[in-house]
Tab-separated table of C-alpha atoms and ligand atoms in Angstrom:
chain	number	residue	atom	x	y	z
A	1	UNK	CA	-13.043	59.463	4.403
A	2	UNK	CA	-10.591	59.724	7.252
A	3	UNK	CA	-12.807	60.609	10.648
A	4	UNK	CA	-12.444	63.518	12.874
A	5	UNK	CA	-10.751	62.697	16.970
A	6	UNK	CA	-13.597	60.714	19.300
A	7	UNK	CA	-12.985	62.916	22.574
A	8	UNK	CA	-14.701	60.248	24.318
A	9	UNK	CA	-12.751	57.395	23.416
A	10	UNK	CA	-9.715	58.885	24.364
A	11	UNK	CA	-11.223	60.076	27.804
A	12	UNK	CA	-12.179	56.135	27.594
A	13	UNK	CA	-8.467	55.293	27.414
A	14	UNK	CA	-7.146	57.585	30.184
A	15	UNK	CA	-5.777	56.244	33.672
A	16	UNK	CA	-4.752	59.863	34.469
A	17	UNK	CA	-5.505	61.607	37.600
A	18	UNK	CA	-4.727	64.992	36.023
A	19	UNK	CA	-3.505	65.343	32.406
A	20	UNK	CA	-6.481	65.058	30.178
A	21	UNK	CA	-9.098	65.609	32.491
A	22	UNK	CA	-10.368	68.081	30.730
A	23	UNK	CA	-9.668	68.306	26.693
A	24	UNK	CA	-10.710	70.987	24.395
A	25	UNK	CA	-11.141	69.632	20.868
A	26	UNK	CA	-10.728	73.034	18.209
A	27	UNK	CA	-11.137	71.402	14.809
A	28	UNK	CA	-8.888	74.480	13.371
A	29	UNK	CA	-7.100	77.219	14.792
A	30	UNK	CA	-3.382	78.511	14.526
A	31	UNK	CA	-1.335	76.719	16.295
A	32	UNK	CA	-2.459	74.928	19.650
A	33	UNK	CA	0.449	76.188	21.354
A	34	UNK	CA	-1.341	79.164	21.038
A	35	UNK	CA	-4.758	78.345	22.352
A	36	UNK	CA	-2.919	76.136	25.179
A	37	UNK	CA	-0.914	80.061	26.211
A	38	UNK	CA	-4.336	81.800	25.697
A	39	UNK	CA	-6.275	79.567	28.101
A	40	UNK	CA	-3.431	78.907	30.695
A	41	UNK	CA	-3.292	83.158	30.975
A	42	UNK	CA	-6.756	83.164	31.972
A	43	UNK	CA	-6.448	80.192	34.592
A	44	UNK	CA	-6.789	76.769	32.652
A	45	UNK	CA	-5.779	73.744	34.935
A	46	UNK	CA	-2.572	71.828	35.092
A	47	UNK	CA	-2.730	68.847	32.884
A	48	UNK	CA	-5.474	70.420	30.600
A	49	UNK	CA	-5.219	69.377	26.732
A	50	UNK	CA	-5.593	71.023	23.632
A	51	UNK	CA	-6.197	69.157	20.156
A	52	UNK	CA	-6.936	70.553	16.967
A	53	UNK	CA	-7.422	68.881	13.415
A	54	UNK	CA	-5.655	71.351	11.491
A	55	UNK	CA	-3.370	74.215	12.513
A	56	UNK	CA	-2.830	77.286	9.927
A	57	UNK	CA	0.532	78.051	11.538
A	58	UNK	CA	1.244	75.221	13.161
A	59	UNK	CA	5.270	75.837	14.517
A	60	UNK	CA	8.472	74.002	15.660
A	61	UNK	CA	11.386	74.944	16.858
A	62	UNK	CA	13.828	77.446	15.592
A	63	UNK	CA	10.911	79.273	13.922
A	64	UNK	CA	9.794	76.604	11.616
A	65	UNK	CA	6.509	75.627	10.166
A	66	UNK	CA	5.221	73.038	11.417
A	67	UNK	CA	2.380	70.891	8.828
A	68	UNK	CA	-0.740	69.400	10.630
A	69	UNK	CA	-2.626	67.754	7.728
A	70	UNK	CA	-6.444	67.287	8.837
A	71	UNK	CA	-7.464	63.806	10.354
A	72	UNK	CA	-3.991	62.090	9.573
A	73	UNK	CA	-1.708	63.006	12.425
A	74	UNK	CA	-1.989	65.293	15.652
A	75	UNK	CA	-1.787	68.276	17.446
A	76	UNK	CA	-1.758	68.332	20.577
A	77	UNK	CA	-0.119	70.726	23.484
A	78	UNK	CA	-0.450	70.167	27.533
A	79	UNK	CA	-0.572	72.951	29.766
A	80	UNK	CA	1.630	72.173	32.641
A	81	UNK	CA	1.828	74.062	36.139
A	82	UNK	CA	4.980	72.328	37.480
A	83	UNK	CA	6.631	74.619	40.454
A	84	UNK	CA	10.275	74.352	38.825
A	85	UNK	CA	12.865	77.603	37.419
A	86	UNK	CA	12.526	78.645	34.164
A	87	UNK	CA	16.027	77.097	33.895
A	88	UNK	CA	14.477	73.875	34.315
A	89	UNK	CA	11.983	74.530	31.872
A	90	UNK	CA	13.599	72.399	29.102
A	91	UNK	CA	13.796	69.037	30.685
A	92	UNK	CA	10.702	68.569	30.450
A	93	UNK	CA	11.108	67.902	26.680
A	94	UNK	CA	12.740	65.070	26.971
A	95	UNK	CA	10.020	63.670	29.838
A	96	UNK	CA	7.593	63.958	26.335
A	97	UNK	CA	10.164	62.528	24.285
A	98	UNK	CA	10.055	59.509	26.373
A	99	UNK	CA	6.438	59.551	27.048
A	100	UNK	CA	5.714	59.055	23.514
A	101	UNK	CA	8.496	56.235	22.486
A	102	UNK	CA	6.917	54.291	25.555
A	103	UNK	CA	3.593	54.832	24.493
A	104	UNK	CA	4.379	53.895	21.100
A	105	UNK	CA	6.235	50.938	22.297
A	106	UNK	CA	2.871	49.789	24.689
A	107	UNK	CA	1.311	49.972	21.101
A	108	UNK	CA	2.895	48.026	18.697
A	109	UNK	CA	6.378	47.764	19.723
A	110	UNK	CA	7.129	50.597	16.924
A	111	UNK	CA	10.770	51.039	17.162
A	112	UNK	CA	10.981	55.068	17.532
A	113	UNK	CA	13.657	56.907	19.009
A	114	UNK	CA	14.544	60.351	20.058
A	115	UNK	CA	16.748	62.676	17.976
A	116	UNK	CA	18.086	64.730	20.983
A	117	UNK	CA	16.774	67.176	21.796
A	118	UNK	CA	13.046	67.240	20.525
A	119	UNK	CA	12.297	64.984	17.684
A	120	UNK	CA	11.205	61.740	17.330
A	121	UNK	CA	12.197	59.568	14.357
A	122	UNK	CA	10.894	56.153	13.401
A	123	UNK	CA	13.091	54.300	10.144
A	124	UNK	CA	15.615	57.117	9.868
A	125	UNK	CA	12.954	59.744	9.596
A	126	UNK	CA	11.248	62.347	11.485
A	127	UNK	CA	7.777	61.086	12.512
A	128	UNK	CA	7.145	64.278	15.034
A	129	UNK	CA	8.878	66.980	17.249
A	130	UNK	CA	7.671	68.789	20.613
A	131	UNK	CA	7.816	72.158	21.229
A	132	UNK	CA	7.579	73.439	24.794
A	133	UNK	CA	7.091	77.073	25.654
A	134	UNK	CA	7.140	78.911	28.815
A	135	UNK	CA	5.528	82.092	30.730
A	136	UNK	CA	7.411	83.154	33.549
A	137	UNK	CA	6.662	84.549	36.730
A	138	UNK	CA	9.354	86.279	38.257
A	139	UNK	CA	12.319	83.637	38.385
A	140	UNK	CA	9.865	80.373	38.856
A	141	UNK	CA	7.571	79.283	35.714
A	142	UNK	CA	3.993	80.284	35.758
A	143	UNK	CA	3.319	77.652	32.943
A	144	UNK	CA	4.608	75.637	30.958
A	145	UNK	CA	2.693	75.176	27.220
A	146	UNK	CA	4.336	72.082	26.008
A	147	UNK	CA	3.234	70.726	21.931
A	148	UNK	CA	3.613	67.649	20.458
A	149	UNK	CA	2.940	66.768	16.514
A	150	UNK	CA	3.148	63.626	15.158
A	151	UNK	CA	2.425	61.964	11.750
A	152	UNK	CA	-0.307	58.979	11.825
A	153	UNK	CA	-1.970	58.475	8.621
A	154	UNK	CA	0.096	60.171	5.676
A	155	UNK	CA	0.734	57.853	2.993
A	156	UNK	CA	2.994	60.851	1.308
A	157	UNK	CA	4.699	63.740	2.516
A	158	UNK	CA	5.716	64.804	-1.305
A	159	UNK	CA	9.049	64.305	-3.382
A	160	UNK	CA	11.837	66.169	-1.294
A	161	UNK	CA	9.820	65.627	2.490
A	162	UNK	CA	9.414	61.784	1.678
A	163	UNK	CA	13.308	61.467	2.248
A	164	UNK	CA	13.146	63.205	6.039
A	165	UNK	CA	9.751	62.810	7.068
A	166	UNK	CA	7.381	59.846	7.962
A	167	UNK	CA	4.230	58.409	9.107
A	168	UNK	CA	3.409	55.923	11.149
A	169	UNK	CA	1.404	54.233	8.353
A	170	UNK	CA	4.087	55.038	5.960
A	171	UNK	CA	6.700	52.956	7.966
A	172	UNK	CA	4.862	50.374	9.811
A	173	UNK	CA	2.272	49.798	7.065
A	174	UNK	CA	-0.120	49.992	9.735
A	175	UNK	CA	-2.586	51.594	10.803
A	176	UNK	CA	-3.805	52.286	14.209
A	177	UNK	CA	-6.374	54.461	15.980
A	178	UNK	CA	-5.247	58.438	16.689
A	179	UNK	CA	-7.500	58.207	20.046
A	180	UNK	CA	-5.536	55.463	21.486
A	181	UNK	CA	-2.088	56.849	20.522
A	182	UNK	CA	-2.943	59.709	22.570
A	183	UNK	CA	-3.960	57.982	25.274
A	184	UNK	CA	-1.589	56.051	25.198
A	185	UNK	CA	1.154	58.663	25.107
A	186	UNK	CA	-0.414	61.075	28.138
A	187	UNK	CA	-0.949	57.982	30.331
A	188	UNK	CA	2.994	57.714	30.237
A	189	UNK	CA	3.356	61.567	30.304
A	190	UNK	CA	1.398	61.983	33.747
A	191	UNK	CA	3.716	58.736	35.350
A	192	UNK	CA	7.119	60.336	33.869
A	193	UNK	CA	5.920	64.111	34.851
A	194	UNK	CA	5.406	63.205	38.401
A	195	UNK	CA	8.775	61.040	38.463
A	196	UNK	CA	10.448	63.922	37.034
A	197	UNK	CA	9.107	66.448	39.529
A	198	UNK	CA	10.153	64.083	42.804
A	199	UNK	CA	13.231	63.184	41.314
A	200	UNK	CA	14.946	65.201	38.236
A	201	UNK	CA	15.804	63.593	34.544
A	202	UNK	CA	18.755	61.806	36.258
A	203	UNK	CA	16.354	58.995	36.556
A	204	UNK	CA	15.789	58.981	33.133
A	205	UNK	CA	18.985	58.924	32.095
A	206	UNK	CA	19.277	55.002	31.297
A	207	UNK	CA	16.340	54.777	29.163
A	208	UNK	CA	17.121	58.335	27.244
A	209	UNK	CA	20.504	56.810	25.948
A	210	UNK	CA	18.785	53.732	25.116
A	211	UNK	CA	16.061	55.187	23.098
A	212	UNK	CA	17.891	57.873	21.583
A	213	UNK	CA	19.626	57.244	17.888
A	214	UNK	CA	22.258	59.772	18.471
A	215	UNK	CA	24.253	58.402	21.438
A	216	UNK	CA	27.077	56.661	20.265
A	217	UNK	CA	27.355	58.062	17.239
A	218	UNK	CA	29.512	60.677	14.861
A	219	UNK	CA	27.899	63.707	14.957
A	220	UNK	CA	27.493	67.686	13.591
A	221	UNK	CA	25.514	70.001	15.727
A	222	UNK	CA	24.724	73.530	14.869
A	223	UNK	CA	24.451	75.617	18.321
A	224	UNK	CA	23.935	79.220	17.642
A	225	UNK	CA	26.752	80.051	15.222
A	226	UNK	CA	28.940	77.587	15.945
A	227	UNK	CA	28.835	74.140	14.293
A	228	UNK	CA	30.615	71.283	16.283
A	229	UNK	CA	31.362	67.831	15.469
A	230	UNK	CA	31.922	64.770	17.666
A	231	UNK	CA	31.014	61.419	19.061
A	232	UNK	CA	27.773	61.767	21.042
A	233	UNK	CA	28.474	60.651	24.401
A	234	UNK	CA	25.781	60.781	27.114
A	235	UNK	CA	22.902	63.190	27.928
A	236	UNK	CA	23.591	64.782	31.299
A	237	UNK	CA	20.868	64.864	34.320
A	238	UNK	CA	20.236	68.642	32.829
A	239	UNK	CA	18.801	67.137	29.685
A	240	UNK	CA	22.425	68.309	27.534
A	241	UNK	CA	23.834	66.593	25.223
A	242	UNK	CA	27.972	65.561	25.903
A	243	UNK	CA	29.956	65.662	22.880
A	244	UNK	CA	33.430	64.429	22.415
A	245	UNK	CA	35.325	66.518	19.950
A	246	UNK	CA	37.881	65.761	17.689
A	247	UNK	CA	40.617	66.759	20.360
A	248	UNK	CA	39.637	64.584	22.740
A	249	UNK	CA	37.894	67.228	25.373
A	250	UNK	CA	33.855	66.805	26.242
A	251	UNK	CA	31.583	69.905	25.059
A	252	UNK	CA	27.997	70.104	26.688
A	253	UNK	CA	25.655	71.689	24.228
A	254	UNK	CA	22.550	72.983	25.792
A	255	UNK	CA	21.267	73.874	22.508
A	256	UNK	CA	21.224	72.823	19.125
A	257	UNK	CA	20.443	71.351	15.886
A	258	UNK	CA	21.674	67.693	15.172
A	259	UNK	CA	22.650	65.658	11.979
A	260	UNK	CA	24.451	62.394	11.943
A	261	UNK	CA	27.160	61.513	9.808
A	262	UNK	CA	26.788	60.342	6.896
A	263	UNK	CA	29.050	57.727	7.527
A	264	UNK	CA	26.751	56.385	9.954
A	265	UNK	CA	24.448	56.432	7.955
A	266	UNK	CA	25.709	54.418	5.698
A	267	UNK	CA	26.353	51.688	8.538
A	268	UNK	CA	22.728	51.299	8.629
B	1	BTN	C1	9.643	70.640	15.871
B	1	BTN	O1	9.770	69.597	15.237
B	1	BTN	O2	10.446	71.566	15.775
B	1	BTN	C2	8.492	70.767	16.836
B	1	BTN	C3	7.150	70.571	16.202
B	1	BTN	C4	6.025	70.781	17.199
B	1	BTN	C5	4.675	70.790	16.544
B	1	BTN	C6	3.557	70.840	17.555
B	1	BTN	S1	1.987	70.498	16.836
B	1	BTN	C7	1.189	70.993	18.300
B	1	BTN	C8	1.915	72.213	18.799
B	1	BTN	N1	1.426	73.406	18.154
B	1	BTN	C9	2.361	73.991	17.410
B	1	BTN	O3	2.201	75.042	16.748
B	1	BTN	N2	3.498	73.308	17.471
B	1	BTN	C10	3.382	72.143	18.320
């Protein structure tokens, strides 16, 4: 019998100043992007977490479902009051992004990397995504809601997800405690958010092309209705991806949907 979050212990594990100082533990609601929006509306602190066992319409990006099976992964969003534009708003994915292949790293060493511009993939497969949404105050963000799902304990995903999706159990073999993960994870969040906020993604930039499996790499990216193909170059101080297309010119995609060749693949 798998056991339900200790609140405590991850309290325990926290050299925050801000993030996680208070955490509301819902054992199931609809998505905690949703609670995070609710409470941040009606005042909720910067840095304040929400974690739920089990989310009945648990969502990613592009208006996916998103799965949160019950005491095997987590659900988590962070309500952040950071006093940047809404155009801003999307670099902070990446400052997630590389808050949790650090903290995963601290772990275990576990090789993840970041599938530009929100998932995070561990052996080839997606082991979580992030989700950030944003309320807006006239041109400056009121909040930002920002969601992270990742898979801990699942030994199966089922036939067709077992070729995309993964665990960390399912590709380390290991197991390891869903409290410290966290932790672990916001620990790095809090140092990276407050780097970000003195001084942009552009410091970032060295260990976002080292930890993402995309750079360097033949590429196909949906954006909108266009799909583009290319090398994968760099990813600017804006948090875009630079793409060099088949005539030779560089495309910055703000946007989009990524898949790697299957030629790359292949190289292994
Ligand atoms: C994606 O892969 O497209 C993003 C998935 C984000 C899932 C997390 S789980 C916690 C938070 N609540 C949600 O409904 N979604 C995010």
């Amino acid at each position: 019998m798998r056991e339900a979050l200790n609140i405590d212990e991850i309290k325990e594990g926290l050299k925050t100043k801000y993030v996680g100082e208070k955490i509301h533990y819902i054992e199931e609601t609809t998505s905690t992007n949703d609670e995070a929006k609710k409470m941040a509306e009606t005042g909720e602190a910067d840095g304040t977490i929400i974690i739920s066992e089990y989310q009945t319409s648990g969502r990613g990006r592009m208006l996916r479902n998103w799965e949160t099976r019950a005491y095997e992964s987590i659900a988590l969003s962070i309500i952040v009051r950071p006093d940047i534009s809404v155009s801003e708003v999307p670099t902070i994915t990446p400052v997630l992004a590389l808050s949790i292949v650090e903290g995963l790293k601290e772990l275990d060493n576990i090789d993840v990397s970041i599938k530009w511009p929100n998932d995070i993939f561990l052996g080839g497969r997606k082991l979580g995504g992030i989700l950030t949404e944003v309320s807006t105050s006239a041109d400056r963000s009121g909040f930002i809601v920002i969601g992270m799902g990742l898979n801990i304990e699942q030994d199966s995903f089922g036939d067709e997800l077992d070729l995309i999706a993964t665990s960390i159990k399912k590709a380390t073999g290991k197991t390891f405690s869903r409290e410290m993960i966290i932790s672990n994870i916001l620990n790095r969040f809090e140092c990276n958010l407050d780097k970000f906020l003195k001084h942009g993604l552009s410091c970032f930039s060295g260990k976002l092309k080292e930890y993402s499996c995309i750079i360097g790499k033949d590429i196909i990216v949906i954006s909108g209705l266009e799909m583009v193909e290319g090398f994968a170059l760099d990813i600017d101080e804006s948090g875009n991806l630079l793409l060099r297309t088949e005539d030779g010119r560089i495309k910055k995609i703000i946007y989009g949907e990524v898949s790697i060749k299957l030629k790359e693949l292949l190289k292994g």
